[in-house]
Amino acid sequence: MDSVLRIRPPDGGDGFLLAIEAQGRRAEDKPVSWAYYLSFLMAKYSCPALLLVVCQDKATAGWAVGPFPLGHAEWTALSVQPLVLGPGNLPVILDAEEAAQDLTLAAFSALTHGRHPDVTAILETLARALDTVDRETSKYYWEMLEIGLGDTRARETWRKLMNVRTYFPGRGTLIEETYDKALAEGRERGLAEGREKGLAEGRAEGCAEGRLRERAQQVLRILAHREIDVPDAVRERVSGCADLDTLGLWLDRAFTVTRAEDIFDERP
């Protein structure tokens, strides 16, 4: 999961949890992971939970709506049916004023249209809209887009737009801590390019390290929650992995394996 939000209604009701995941392609093993994660959230927080899947192409979005029956061929034990956003049910937003009126809609629109021919203009529109809101809100959307766009050209475009804007320190997040560390090391090496280049490189490295560390912690946390013993060698390999896609694969396997070592099993 890329993010989990607690949604509280204006009338003061109990609300619900919204788990958000960007899905780049069809993956037949995903529904099992989704079911486990939703169950985990509901059991841990005693709160209803919904899953929102964000897709960048209509084919993946069409698959992701499900429903996905789980159980035996002759009996459905439970069924997973996500909420799905894709390029087919969200508009392209190219007006900054319109985007500022509903930042959530504009952000999800930018995510789902990450492969659109006008994606640069779409992202620039959202960036201008984010300049009109408070720093905390702006920072959240900047990071949500960077994670949600995945390994795409759109993400590189978004990073370049981030680099020309101010980084907002003082929030105490893991990303900020790793960013500060990277920036300090860059200064110690005496980068000739000076502070501006160090700021941009520090942010990029810090964000990447923060995502890797968070994903590794998710893998280990799921194994621990399932009361599966995690040897030191497994813990060190997971914590030292520098590939986000590999960690994502291990995270999916962590929901179903019976031994911690089996998350590394490459057999079909």
PDB file of C-alpha atoms in Angstrom, residues 9 37-38 44 54 66 68 85 100 119-120 134 151 160 162 168 189 195 200 222 225 232 243 248 250 264:
ATOM      1  CA  PRO A   9     -17.050  12.887   7.854  1.00  0.00           C
ATOM      2  CA  TYR A  37      -4.147  -5.852   4.189  1.00  0.00           C
ATOM      3  CA  LEU A  38      -7.747  -4.653   4.518  1.00  0.00           C
ATOM      4  CA  LYS A  44      -5.835  -3.371  14.195  1.00  0.00           C
ATOM      5  CA  VAL A  54      -5.246   4.189  -8.890  1.00  0.00           C
ATOM      6  CA  GLY A  66     -13.129  -6.911  -9.582  1.00  0.00           C
ATOM      7  CA  PHE A  68     -12.301 -10.903  -6.733  1.00  0.00           C
ATOM      8  CA  LEU A  85      -9.730   5.541 -10.383  1.00  0.00           C
ATOM      9  CA  ALA A 100      -6.979  24.684  -6.751  1.00  0.00           C
ATOM     10  CA  VAL A 119       1.189  15.018 -18.895  1.00  0.00           C
ATOM     11  CA  THR A 120       3.759  17.817 -18.536  1.00  0.00           C
ATOM     12  CA  ASP A 134      -0.557  26.028   2.942  1.00  0.00           C
ATOM     13  CA  ASP A 151       8.894   4.540 -12.318  1.00  0.00           C
ATOM     14  CA  LYS A 160      12.061  18.599 -11.785  1.00  0.00           C
ATOM     15  CA  MET A 162       9.766  19.911  -7.150  1.00  0.00           C
ATOM     16  CA  PHE A 168       9.574  22.680   3.694  1.00  0.00           C
ATOM     17  CA  ARG A 189      32.296  16.545   0.044  1.00  0.00           C
ATOM     18  CA  ARG A 195      23.807  24.888  -2.174  1.00  0.00           C
ATOM     19  CA  ALA A 200      18.077  19.144  -5.297  1.00  0.00           C
ATOM     20  CA  ILE A 222       3.626  -7.995   8.096  1.00  0.00           C
ATOM     21  CA  HIS A 225       2.091  -9.517  12.660  1.00  0.00           C
ATOM     22  CA  ASP A 232      18.698 -11.897  11.327  1.00  0.00           C
ATOM     23  CA  ASP A 243      15.247  -1.837  -5.201  1.00  0.00           C
ATOM     24  CA  GLY A 248       7.159  -4.682  -3.325  1.00  0.00           C
ATOM     25  CA  TRP A 250       8.602  -9.407  -1.065  1.00  0.00           C
ATOM     26  CA  PHE A 264      12.957 -14.636  -1.577  1.00  0.00           C
TER      27      PHE A 264
END
